[in-house]
Amino acid sequence: MIRFPRGGQRFFGPLLLLGALFAAHAQSPKDANFLSTLGELREATYSGKAGIVERLGQSGHPSVRAVLTALLEERLYYRNSDQKVFIAKSADSDPLNLIDPLSLKNSGSAPAANLTQIGTNNALRRVVRMAVARFGLSSPSASVRLDAAREMLKSLDDPTVALLRERLGVERNSSVRKEIATGLALAALDSPDTKTRLAAISTLKGGLSQDVRNRLALLLDKSSDGAFIEKDENVRRAAASAVAAIDRWRTFYSGFQTLFFGLSLGSVLVLIAIGLAITFGVMGVINMAHGELMMLGAYTTYAVQLAMPGHTGISILLAIPAAFIVSGLTGIAMERTIIRHLYGRPLETLLATFGVSLILQQSVRSIFTALNRSVITPDWMSGSLRLNDAIEITYNRLYVVIFTLLVFSLILAVLKRTRVGLDIRAVSQNRAMAKAMGIRTDWVDAMTFGLGSGIAGVAGVALSQLTNVGPNLGQSYIIDSFMVVVFGGVGNLWGSLIGGMSMGIVNELLEPYAGAVLAKIFVLVALILFIQARPRGLFPQAGRAAEDK
Amino acid sequence: MVRFGNSIAGRDRGGAWFLGILTLIAIAVPVLNILVPPSSTFHLSAYGIALIGKYLCYGMLALALDLIWGFCGILSLGHAAFFALGGYAMGMYLMREIGPRGVYGNPILPDFMVFLNWKSLPWFWHGFNHFLFAAAMVVAVPALLALVFGWFAFRSRVTGVYFSIITQALTYALMLAFFRNNMGFGGNNGFTDFKDILGFDLHSDGTHAVLLVITAVALGASYLACRAIVDSRAGRVIRAIRDAESRTRFLGYPVESFKLWLFVFSGIIAGIAGALYVPQIGIINPSEFAPINSIEAVIWVAVGGRGTLYGAIAGAVLVNYAKTYLTGAFPEVWLYALGALFVLVTRYLPRGIIGLLPSKDKVVPKAALLGESHEESARSRQAARS
Amino acid sequence: MKKAPVRDKRLDLRDLTVIFDGFKALNKLSLYVDPGELLCIIGPNGAGKTTMMDVITGKTRPDSGTAWFGSEIDLLRLTEPEIVNAGIGRKFQKPTVFEQLTVFENLELALAGGRSFYRTLRARITPAQQNRIDDVLEIIGLTKQRTLLARTLSHGQKQWLEIGMLLMQNPELLLVDEPVAGMTPHEIERTAELLLSLEGEHSIVVVEHDMHFVRSIARRVTVLHEGRVIAEGDMDKVQKDARVKEVYLGE
């Protein structure tokens, strides 16, 4: 992101022009040809532009893809002063950051007012998309070819089909082959030969894509005079069963996808709830500032990223221990100064920690202002994993689920395998006895609280990848996570895991039918009813803390 | 009911002081507003009346909370929900009172319904054009919610922090629900732009002065009712539940039913407070359901001193006065101050401000437990009973 | 429908079995108490004494067996408050009096009478009730402390107050769990006098560890071990029993 200071471009402007002249000197005939074809775009009508795009596509110039993509995304401009065509890095910024269409190198920036956008309409965009796809089909990268093939499936005409058939002969990659075969089968549905159509349907039957399904469903429609469009009954029957099969699979996979969304939402709740579970389980303390400790973690992520510009990936990884330490130390400070004096008075503790939450919120507002901050997601976490035509899983959600399970196992290991964990468990089961056995209970309390708070901080790191970071971040999740703790059984890690995941899934299952707000209300009501049956949650705690009021 | 006079003169000194001050306010406010000319420095503006009225309504909410928290150990973090429901019931009446004077001039439908293109009044809006019906709903709706919710919660023996969390979720859920436009309660904006109440102009000082006097009377009456409850045998059972719930159950008292009726009564007081609040402040919207409102109300009680009734009211007035002042003078300081108040009061002032006063009342400092002052008060209590 | 037992016992437990997570807290326990009798129950930790009390008072439901109060009342069919109202009072191991109420108020709450919210809201103390409270204060020796908050009482005084609260309800059967734990020798002596003075008017079951105390009050002693009765009889007989020696008195 190179940004010139405001006055800078006036100063650099002439220099850049000079550079462009030199570049023009070094052009090969191919370049010149490409550039002049490109230049025609400025004046042409939409239908004229379609022809130009075709010619650009056939030119085979290395910049074709970049230029056409830019046209598609309305990022192609020409400079009013010299009519020269440029690609803009993004269409929203002003001044626009320009890229030279030949060299694809940065070419400075210019105020948006000095440039004119090369417009498109729907019909033209379709042509451009096809041109890009056709170009992409011969790309050396398999994933580009796959995208191209998918794109071409959307509008199959004779030249496209010919191109696909040609490609099938040389294509090695199985996914691309499958995609192309789907395309050919779709085209074959129009064949006059019944056998060909039946064969096409049987090829398409295994597919999952909505487009294929809709195309097959068309075979079952009747035309306006009441007769079937598809005359052959066997073909219709085959098509009907193929549509049903695809629908079945799509329903199955969409259930799977909902499940995954639920799990990822649940993961966030679990991350928050395990911290709460630890502090309550051992100390009988409901920490109302838990959400704010999580918010601190999210802000820590933001701060670490600010401190290391350009290293987004590493900064996220570094933010995990940093957030753990920041929130953990804050938690320990809270425990030492306030909570320890209120031991055995859970209601008072609840109020005091709520006070702390207000102070933390306001501090963050004073330091970072009340505006939401967005934490940049590293490349390896953005985008999505496409398992098949029916499921697409975004990487950030996937990582959050994995991360939650990692943290969960780590906490279990700490509690079960380490000396600190043994002490913590001893204190939670019988404080007096633990004390008598020489365990420094106050030290354990501080460590426990620090651990629970640190996990809240880590949850904040995860959350910063899913949503914006603001002073109210903690509040918006804390009530849900309390619900998880109550549902799962206070002080029980497994309860938090299962409680959080199931609440996430229930929420996602209900949302399409009831809307987000009603789903939430429904969950709350269901929880209140659930408590009728299991007042102490799914996994009631057995320790002494459970007996206290 | 001779006992009221007896108890106030005999031992409820704080209560006597409180009722005295309340009477003074009820007399002084109209006088300072209506009889003192606006030019005088002693003139009380309409804004001033509304402010005092607001404090008194908050005092009533605090009273309701203290009754269940201070005496029965039930910490509700959702009590503002009852307050808001009472407020909404009153708001519905006030909206219907606007009649054809709304922006869209529809004689039946409130403006927001016209705006949403609704053709007819939803069923639950019928009847609210009658003041008495609305007044009945002010009591009935919070009572019903308290009854249903309390029945579920207490029946399954949800106590302590569990109860607190669930009540917080309750008010949160209600907030989400009331934010929805299609709930039929004006969504985000709630109700506002009221014109008059029972034909009296809501923009006149006189109406405000009368509303304030009514609020003072309601607060005083609620106080006496709460005092009567806590001083009865039922009150002793309630304190017994607070201190040793299972023991009380074992003595044969239906603990759940005590909690439930107390909770319902408390919810009703909160609802009435909300209903008095709305015409004086002139607006009610879903943010009244926000969990922070309920928690703030808890801190009023804690600051004033729980288990005293009048302490809670004093706390509500003091904290809200500080809030009015601070949010005006140093807006960014208010949350720090409120946060610090939570921490400091729970840590250093478990009995609240009332606990700082030299007292012959029930709240006896530990060191003085065996001292003369306590024996005396206990004896007078004994005398009052027999 | 089970038939009521023929014997006219105040309390009759037959074959009670309670299983917690596979552990038999009570194992076919059978035991009876005669009207007006003072029965002492001893047994090592985990013998099932507290579980037995829990079953009698309705806190725990047995997996099998019967529990009859007199020949009319099937305890297993009643709820906790119903059992109290039927005339069974229990004193817990740890003294639980209402610390923030006065001694007088503690006894007042234990008065027989309406227990509903509405009834208590309107309740006033009648002269007869006043006399009853005064009598009980006399019996438990706390007349002078009547206006003190219960939390200012000594440990022994709290125990007596709790017994006093049980007496207010005039129960036919008193269950007393370790009444003298933590008491001074003088207080133990007073407690023994108190319990003996109640014998005859009430049936009393005392669970106790203190052998000296048991010897000073007991007519009949029942020894529990691993959820069942292993010996029964007067103190001398029980102390000579080989199995009792082995599991409890032996060391």
PDB file of N, CA, C and O in Angstrom, chain B residues 3 229 232-234 236-240 242-244 247-248 250-254 258 261 369-370 374-375 378 381-382 385, chain C residues 57 84 90 96 98 100-101 104-105 108-111 115-117 120-121 123-125 129 147-149 151-152 162 165 169:
ATOM      1  N   ARG B   3     -49.956  -0.502  64.083  1.00  0.00           N
ATOM      2  CA  ARG B   3     -48.532  -0.822  64.215  1.00  0.00           C
ATOM      3  C   ARG B   3     -47.649   0.084  63.396  1.00  0.00           C
ATOM      4  O   ARG B   3     -46.489   0.273  63.712  1.00  0.00           O
ATOM      5  N   ILE B 229     -44.646  -5.845  55.548  1.00  0.00           N
ATOM      6  CA  ILE B 229     -44.288  -7.236  55.241  1.00  0.00           C
ATOM      7  C   ILE B 229     -43.072  -7.672  56.052  1.00  0.00           C
ATOM      8  O   ILE B 229     -43.091  -8.709  56.712  1.00  0.00           O
ATOM      9  N   SER B 232     -43.715  -8.312  59.700  1.00  0.00           N
ATOM     10  CA  SER B 232     -44.654  -9.363  60.097  1.00  0.00           C
ATOM     11  C   SER B 232     -43.902 -10.674  60.312  1.00  0.00           C
ATOM     12  O   SER B 232     -42.694 -10.747  60.079  1.00  0.00           O
ATOM     13  N   ARG B 233     -44.615 -11.665  60.730  1.00  0.00           N
ATOM     14  CA  ARG B 233     -43.966 -12.974  60.878  1.00  0.00           C
ATOM     15  C   ARG B 233     -43.460 -13.456  59.513  1.00  0.00           C
ATOM     16  O   ARG B 233     -42.398 -14.062  59.419  1.00  0.00           O
ATOM     17  N   ALA B 234     -44.233 -13.132  58.480  1.00  0.00           N
ATOM     18  CA  ALA B 234     -43.785 -13.498  57.141  1.00  0.00           C
ATOM     19  C   ALA B 234     -42.407 -12.883  56.883  1.00  0.00           C
ATOM     20  O   ALA B 234     -41.529 -13.511  56.283  1.00  0.00           O
ATOM     21  N   ARG B 236     -40.127 -12.291  59.045  1.00  0.00           N
ATOM     22  CA  ARG B 236     -39.101 -13.061  59.762  1.00  0.00           C
ATOM     23  C   ARG B 236     -38.816 -14.373  59.035  1.00  0.00           C
ATOM     24  O   ARG B 236     -37.677 -14.834  58.983  1.00  0.00           O
ATOM     25  N   VAL B 237     -39.864 -14.961  58.463  1.00  0.00           N
ATOM     26  CA  VAL B 237     -39.643 -16.182  57.671  1.00  0.00           C
ATOM     27  C   VAL B 237     -38.742 -15.850  56.482  1.00  0.00           C
ATOM     28  O   VAL B 237     -37.818 -16.599  56.153  1.00  0.00           O
ATOM     29  N   ILE B 238     -39.006 -14.708  55.865  1.00  0.00           N
ATOM     30  CA  ILE B 238     -38.227 -14.323  54.686  1.00  0.00           C
ATOM     31  C   ILE B 238     -36.760 -14.142  55.046  1.00  0.00           C
ATOM     32  O   ILE B 238     -35.865 -14.606  54.341  1.00  0.00           O
ATOM     33  N   ARG B 239     -36.502 -13.496  56.185  1.00  0.00           N
ATOM     34  CA  ARG B 239     -35.099 -13.352  56.599  1.00  0.00           C
ATOM     35  C   ARG B 239     -34.503 -14.712  56.965  1.00  0.00           C
ATOM     36  O   ARG B 239     -33.322 -14.964  56.756  1.00  0.00           O
ATOM     37  N   ALA B 240     -35.349 -15.571  57.530  1.00  0.00           N
ATOM     38  CA  ALA B 240     -34.874 -16.915  57.858  1.00  0.00           C
ATOM     39  C   ALA B 240     -34.467 -17.650  56.586  1.00  0.00           C
ATOM     40  O   ALA B 240     -33.448 -18.338  56.546  1.00  0.00           O
ATOM     41  N   ARG B 242     -33.357 -16.273  53.888  1.00  0.00           N
ATOM     42  CA  ARG B 242     -32.096 -15.670  53.453  1.00  0.00           C
ATOM     43  C   ARG B 242     -30.921 -16.318  54.184  1.00  0.00           C
ATOM     44  O   ARG B 242     -29.893 -16.620  53.599  1.00  0.00           O
ATOM     45  N   ASP B 243     -31.092 -16.539  55.494  1.00  0.00           N
ATOM     46  CA  ASP B 243     -29.952 -17.004  56.289  1.00  0.00           C
ATOM     47  C   ASP B 243     -29.771 -18.507  56.255  1.00  0.00           C
ATOM     48  O   ASP B 243     -28.642 -18.982  56.340  1.00  0.00           O
ATOM     49  N   ALA B 244     -30.852 -19.253  56.189  1.00  0.00           N
ATOM     50  CA  ALA B 244     -30.733 -20.719  56.204  1.00  0.00           C
ATOM     51  C   ALA B 244     -31.952 -21.306  55.522  1.00  0.00           C
ATOM     52  O   ALA B 244     -32.938 -21.660  56.172  1.00  0.00           O
ATOM     53  N   ARG B 247     -33.117 -24.948  56.307  1.00  0.00           N
ATOM     54  CA  ARG B 247     -33.630 -25.022  57.676  1.00  0.00           C
ATOM     55  C   ARG B 247     -35.068 -24.509  57.736  1.00  0.00           C
ATOM     56  O   ARG B 247     -35.918 -25.093  58.394  1.00  0.00           O
ATOM     57  N   THR B 248     -35.312 -23.421  57.003  1.00  0.00           N
ATOM     58  CA  THR B 248     -36.660 -22.847  56.977  1.00  0.00           C
ATOM     59  C   THR B 248     -37.628 -23.833  56.343  1.00  0.00           C
ATOM     60  O   THR B 248     -38.744 -24.032  56.813  1.00  0.00           O
ATOM     61  N   PHE B 250     -37.307 -26.893  56.374  1.00  0.00           N
ATOM     62  CA  PHE B 250     -37.484 -27.996  57.295  1.00  0.00           C
ATOM     63  C   PHE B 250     -38.457 -27.663  58.411  1.00  0.00           C
ATOM     64  O   PHE B 250     -39.082 -28.542  58.978  1.00  0.00           O
ATOM     65  N   LEU B 251     -38.577 -26.381  58.730  1.00  0.00           N
ATOM     66  CA  LEU B 251     -39.560 -25.978  59.740  1.00  0.00           C
ATOM     67  C   LEU B 251     -40.972 -26.053  59.180  1.00  0.00           C
ATOM     68  O   LEU B 251     -41.927 -25.761  59.885  1.00  0.00           O
ATOM     69  N   GLY B 252     -41.092 -26.415  57.906  1.00  0.00           N
ATOM     70  CA  GLY B 252     -42.414 -26.601  57.338  1.00  0.00           C
ATOM     71  C   GLY B 252     -42.904 -25.421  56.525  1.00  0.00           C
ATOM     72  O   GLY B 252     -44.041 -25.424  56.063  1.00  0.00           O
ATOM     73  N   TYR B 253     -42.062 -24.396  56.369  1.00  0.00           N
ATOM     74  CA  TYR B 253     -42.497 -23.257  55.564  1.00  0.00           C
ATOM     75  C   TYR B 253     -42.311 -23.557  54.085  1.00  0.00           C
ATOM     76  O   TYR B 253     -41.247 -24.057  53.695  1.00  0.00           O
ATOM     77  N   PRO B 254     -43.315 -23.265  53.274  1.00  0.00           N
ATOM     78  CA  PRO B 254     -43.162 -23.472  51.837  1.00  0.00           C
ATOM     79  C   PRO B 254     -42.277 -22.364  51.255  1.00  0.00           C
ATOM     80  O   PRO B 254     -42.775 -21.335  50.786  1.00  0.00           O
ATOM     81  N   PHE B 258     -43.086 -18.535  49.467  1.00  0.00           N
ATOM     82  CA  PHE B 258     -42.692 -17.241  50.055  1.00  0.00           C
ATOM     83  C   PHE B 258     -41.889 -16.429  49.057  1.00  0.00           C
ATOM     84  O   PHE B 258     -42.130 -15.243  48.844  1.00  0.00           O
ATOM     85  N   TRP B 261     -44.173 -15.172  46.104  1.00  0.00           N
ATOM     86  CA  TRP B 261     -45.081 -14.050  46.355  1.00  0.00           C
ATOM     87  C   TRP B 261     -44.296 -12.772  46.605  1.00  0.00           C
ATOM     88  O   TRP B 261     -44.696 -11.685  46.184  1.00  0.00           O
ATOM     89  N   LEU B 369     -22.682  -5.759  68.843  1.00  0.00           N
ATOM     90  CA  LEU B 369     -23.769  -6.715  68.935  1.00  0.00           C
ATOM     91  C   LEU B 369     -24.201  -6.992  70.359  1.00  0.00           C
ATOM     92  O   LEU B 369     -25.369  -7.191  70.635  1.00  0.00           O
ATOM     93  N   LEU B 370     -23.232  -7.030  71.271  1.00  0.00           N
ATOM     94  CA  LEU B 370     -23.590  -7.353  72.642  1.00  0.00           C
ATOM     95  C   LEU B 370     -23.808  -6.093  73.463  1.00  0.00           C
ATOM     96  O   LEU B 370     -24.112  -6.161  74.645  1.00  0.00           O
ATOM     97  N   HIS B 374     -28.189  -2.569  71.229  1.00  0.00           N
ATOM     98  CA  HIS B 374     -28.930  -3.628  70.584  1.00  0.00           C
ATOM     99  C   HIS B 374     -30.014  -4.190  71.492  1.00  0.00           C
ATOM    100  O   HIS B 374     -31.153  -4.364  71.097  1.00  0.00           O
ATOM    101  N   GLU B 375     -29.618  -4.472  72.733  1.00  0.00           N
ATOM    102  CA  GLU B 375     -30.582  -5.031  73.691  1.00  0.00           C
ATOM    103  C   GLU B 375     -31.817  -4.150  73.759  1.00  0.00           C
ATOM    104  O   GLU B 375     -32.939  -4.635  73.755  1.00  0.00           O
ATOM    105  N   ALA B 378     -33.968  -4.449  70.689  1.00  0.00           N
ATOM    106  CA  ALA B 378     -34.650  -5.732  70.670  1.00  0.00           C
ATOM    107  C   ALA B 378     -35.810  -5.721  71.656  1.00  0.00           C
ATOM    108  O   ALA B 378     -36.885  -6.241  71.383  1.00  0.00           O
ATOM    109  N   ARG B 381     -38.639  -3.837  70.344  1.00  0.00           N
ATOM    110  CA  ARG B 381     -39.312  -4.611  69.319  1.00  0.00           C
ATOM    111  C   ARG B 381     -40.266  -5.614  69.969  1.00  0.00           C
ATOM    112  O   ARG B 381     -41.378  -5.827  69.542  1.00  0.00           O
ATOM    113  N   GLN B 382     -39.749  -6.214  71.045  1.00  0.00           N
ATOM    114  CA  GLN B 382     -40.549  -7.183  71.777  1.00  0.00           C
ATOM    115  C   GLN B 382     -41.820  -6.511  72.292  1.00  0.00           C
ATOM    116  O   GLN B 382     -42.911  -7.046  72.181  1.00  0.00           O
ATOM    117  N   ARG B 385     -44.480  -5.894  69.827  1.00  0.00           N
ATOM    118  CA  ARG B 385     -45.204  -7.046  69.335  1.00  0.00           C
ATOM    119  C   ARG B 385     -46.319  -7.463  70.290  1.00  0.00           C
ATOM    120  O   ARG B 385     -47.388  -7.850  69.884  1.00  0.00           O
TER     121      ARG B 385
ATOM    122  N   THR C  57     -36.764 -38.381  57.012  1.00  0.00           N
ATOM    123  CA  THR C  57     -37.286 -37.022  56.851  1.00  0.00           C
ATOM    124  C   THR C  57     -37.634 -36.698  55.404  1.00  0.00           C
ATOM    125  O   THR C  57     -37.997 -35.574  55.101  1.00  0.00           O
ATOM    126  N   VAL C  84     -42.645 -33.182  58.358  1.00  0.00           N
ATOM    127  CA  VAL C  84     -42.519 -32.308  59.527  1.00  0.00           C
ATOM    128  C   VAL C  84     -43.880 -32.137  60.182  1.00  0.00           C
ATOM    129  O   VAL C  84     -44.029 -32.275  61.396  1.00  0.00           O
ATOM    130  N   ARG C  90     -36.264 -32.861  63.218  1.00  0.00           N
ATOM    131  CA  ARG C  90     -34.878 -33.305  63.106  1.00  0.00           C
ATOM    132  C   ARG C  90     -33.926 -32.187  63.491  1.00  0.00           C
ATOM    133  O   ARG C  90     -34.069 -31.058  63.018  1.00  0.00           O
ATOM    134  N   THR C  96     -28.045 -25.220  63.075  1.00  0.00           N
ATOM    135  CA  THR C  96     -28.528 -24.239  62.114  1.00  0.00           C
ATOM    136  C   THR C  96     -29.717 -23.544  62.725  1.00  0.00           C
ATOM    137  O   THR C  96     -30.831 -24.028  62.662  1.00  0.00           O
ATOM    138  N   PHE C  98     -31.432 -19.492  62.987  1.00  0.00           N
ATOM    139  CA  PHE C  98     -31.434 -18.290  62.151  1.00  0.00           C
ATOM    140  C   PHE C  98     -30.641 -17.203  62.847  1.00  0.00           C
ATOM    141  O   PHE C  98     -31.110 -16.578  63.790  1.00  0.00           O
ATOM    142  N   GLN C 100     -29.634 -14.254  62.199  1.00  0.00           N
ATOM    143  CA  GLN C 100     -30.006 -12.837  62.184  1.00  0.00           C
ATOM    144  C   GLN C 100     -31.337 -12.567  62.891  1.00  0.00           C
ATOM    145  O   GLN C 100     -31.835 -11.457  62.858  1.00  0.00           O
ATOM    146  N   LEU C 101     -31.897 -13.613  63.482  1.00  0.00           N
ATOM    147  CA  LEU C 101     -33.130 -13.411  64.242  1.00  0.00           C
ATOM    148  C   LEU C 101     -32.818 -13.627  65.724  1.00  0.00           C
ATOM    149  O   LEU C 101     -31.843 -14.286  66.076  1.00  0.00           O
ATOM    150  N   PHE C 104     -35.999 -15.428  70.624  1.00  0.00           N
ATOM    151  CA  PHE C 104     -37.462 -15.446  70.666  1.00  0.00           C
ATOM    152  C   PHE C 104     -38.045 -15.663  69.272  1.00  0.00           C
ATOM    153  O   PHE C 104     -38.921 -16.488  69.066  1.00  0.00           O
ATOM    154  N   GLU C 105     -37.522 -14.912  68.305  1.00  0.00           N
ATOM    155  CA  GLU C 105     -38.052 -15.020  66.936  1.00  0.00           C
ATOM    156  C   GLU C 105     -37.790 -16.394  66.353  1.00  0.00           C
ATOM    157  O   GLU C 105     -38.603 -16.932  65.592  1.00  0.00           O
ATOM    158  N   GLU C 108     -40.417 -18.438  67.660  1.00  0.00           N
ATOM    159  CA  GLU C 108     -41.700 -18.028  67.078  1.00  0.00           C
ATOM    160  C   GLU C 108     -41.915 -18.701  65.723  1.00  0.00           C
ATOM    161  O   GLU C 108     -43.000 -19.182  65.418  1.00  0.00           O
ATOM    162  N   LEU C 109     -40.850 -18.727  64.909  1.00  0.00           N
ATOM    163  CA  LEU C 109     -40.992 -19.324  63.587  1.00  0.00           C
ATOM    164  C   LEU C 109     -41.269 -20.811  63.681  1.00  0.00           C
ATOM    165  O   LEU C 109     -41.814 -21.413  62.766  1.00  0.00           O
ATOM    166  N   ALA C 110     -40.838 -21.409  64.812  1.00  0.00           N
ATOM    167  CA  ALA C 110     -41.044 -22.846  64.959  1.00  0.00           C
ATOM    168  C   ALA C 110     -42.428 -23.163  65.516  1.00  0.00           C
ATOM    169  O   ALA C 110     -42.812 -24.319  65.580  1.00  0.00           O
ATOM    170  N   LEU C 111     -43.168 -22.135  65.907  1.00  0.00           N
ATOM    171  CA  LEU C 111     -44.517 -22.357  66.442  1.00  0.00           C
ATOM    172  C   LEU C 111     -45.368 -23.154  65.465  1.00  0.00           C
ATOM    173  O   LEU C 111     -45.266 -22.953  64.257  1.00  0.00           O
ATOM    174  N   ARG C 115     -48.531 -21.952  57.836  1.00  0.00           N
ATOM    175  CA  ARG C 115     -47.200 -21.767  57.279  1.00  0.00           C
ATOM    176  C   ARG C 115     -47.223 -20.984  55.970  1.00  0.00           C
ATOM    177  O   ARG C 115     -46.188 -20.708  55.393  1.00  0.00           O
ATOM    178  N   SER C 116     -48.410 -20.661  55.488  1.00  0.00           N
ATOM    179  CA  SER C 116     -48.458 -20.009  54.166  1.00  0.00           C
ATOM    180  C   SER C 116     -48.050 -18.548  54.283  1.00  0.00           C
ATOM    181  O   SER C 116     -48.031 -17.968  55.373  1.00  0.00           O
ATOM    182  N   PHE C 117     -47.701 -17.980  53.145  1.00  0.00           N
ATOM    183  CA  PHE C 117     -47.277 -16.589  53.102  1.00  0.00           C
ATOM    184  C   PHE C 117     -48.374 -15.700  53.673  1.00  0.00           C
ATOM    185  O   PHE C 117     -48.135 -14.856  54.529  1.00  0.00           O
ATOM    186  N   THR C 120     -48.886 -16.133  57.531  1.00  0.00           N
ATOM    187  CA  THR C 120     -47.815 -15.558  58.349  1.00  0.00           C
ATOM    188  C   THR C 120     -47.823 -14.041  58.264  1.00  0.00           C
ATOM    189  O   THR C 120     -47.385 -13.350  59.176  1.00  0.00           O
ATOM    190  N   LEU C 121     -48.321 -13.527  57.140  1.00  0.00           N
ATOM    191  CA  LEU C 121     -48.376 -12.080  56.979  1.00  0.00           C
ATOM    192  C   LEU C 121     -49.296 -11.472  58.037  1.00  0.00           C
ATOM    193  O   LEU C 121     -49.074 -10.377  58.512  1.00  0.00           O
ATOM    194  N   ALA C 123     -50.192 -13.109  60.933  1.00  0.00           N
ATOM    195  CA  ALA C 123     -50.100 -13.818  62.208  1.00  0.00           C
ATOM    196  C   ALA C 123     -49.738 -12.867  63.359  1.00  0.00           C
ATOM    197  O   ALA C 123     -48.936 -11.966  63.215  1.00  0.00           O
ATOM    198  N   ARG C 124     -50.380 -13.062  64.487  1.00  0.00           N
ATOM    199  CA  ARG C 124     -50.025 -12.367  65.726  1.00  0.00           C
ATOM    200  C   ARG C 124     -49.825 -13.440  66.796  1.00  0.00           C
ATOM    201  O   ARG C 124     -50.475 -14.483  66.761  1.00  0.00           O
ATOM    202  N   ILE C 125     -48.983 -13.153  67.759  1.00  0.00           N
ATOM    203  CA  ILE C 125     -48.762 -14.151  68.809  1.00  0.00           C
ATOM    204  C   ILE C 125     -49.896 -14.083  69.837  1.00  0.00           C
ATOM    205  O   ILE C 125     -50.198 -13.022  70.373  1.00  0.00           O
ATOM    206  N   GLN C 129     -49.618 -18.933  72.832  1.00  0.00           N
ATOM    207  CA  GLN C 129     -48.346 -19.165  72.132  1.00  0.00           C
ATOM    208  C   GLN C 129     -47.200 -18.521  72.913  1.00  0.00           C
ATOM    209  O   GLN C 129     -46.103 -19.071  73.012  1.00  0.00           O
ATOM    210  N   THR C 147     -33.862 -12.076  73.915  1.00  0.00           N
ATOM    211  CA  THR C 147     -33.843 -10.956  72.960  1.00  0.00           C
ATOM    212  C   THR C 147     -32.520 -10.846  72.211  1.00  0.00           C
ATOM    213  O   THR C 147     -32.324  -9.905  71.449  1.00  0.00           O
ATOM    214  N   LEU C 148     -31.626 -11.787  72.451  1.00  0.00           N
ATOM    215  CA  LEU C 148     -30.336 -11.719  71.730  1.00  0.00           C
ATOM    216  C   LEU C 148     -30.465 -12.293  70.323  1.00  0.00           C
ATOM    217  O   LEU C 148     -31.235 -13.222  70.100  1.00  0.00           O
ATOM    218  N   LEU C 149     -29.680 -11.756  69.403  1.00  0.00           N
ATOM    219  CA  LEU C 149     -29.596 -12.383  68.081  1.00  0.00           C
ATOM    220  C   LEU C 149     -28.961 -13.752  68.254  1.00  0.00           C
ATOM    221  O   LEU C 149     -28.000 -13.913  69.009  1.00  0.00           O
ATOM    222  N   ARG C 151     -26.987 -15.388  66.602  1.00  0.00           N
ATOM    223  CA  ARG C 151     -25.583 -15.596  66.245  1.00  0.00           C
ATOM    224  C   ARG C 151     -24.646 -15.227  67.385  1.00  0.00           C
ATOM    225  O   ARG C 151     -23.456 -15.542  67.333  1.00  0.00           O
ATOM    226  N   THR C 152     -25.180 -14.557  68.409  1.00  0.00           N
ATOM    227  CA  THR C 152     -24.315 -14.206  69.538  1.00  0.00           C
ATOM    228  C   THR C 152     -24.261 -15.318  70.576  1.00  0.00           C
ATOM    229  O   THR C 152     -23.511 -15.230  71.538  1.00  0.00           O
ATOM    230  N   GLU C 162     -31.844 -24.968  69.020  1.00  0.00           N
ATOM    231  CA  GLU C 162     -32.381 -25.757  67.921  1.00  0.00           C
ATOM    232  C   GLU C 162     -33.300 -26.859  68.451  1.00  0.00           C
ATOM    233  O   GLU C 162     -34.347 -27.142  67.870  1.00  0.00           O
ATOM    234  N   MET C 165     -36.453 -25.277  69.190  1.00  0.00           N
ATOM    235  CA  MET C 165     -37.281 -25.047  67.996  1.00  0.00           C
ATOM    236  C   MET C 165     -38.034 -26.307  67.602  1.00  0.00           C
ATOM    237  O   MET C 165     -39.174 -26.257  67.147  1.00  0.00           O
ATOM    238  N   GLN C 169     -42.731 -27.399  67.958  1.00  0.00           N
ATOM    239  CA  GLN C 169     -43.684 -28.067  67.069  1.00  0.00           C
ATOM    240  C   GLN C 169     -44.296 -29.284  67.731  1.00  0.00           C
ATOM    241  O   GLN C 169     -45.102 -29.976  67.123  1.00  0.00           O
TER     242      GLN C 169
END
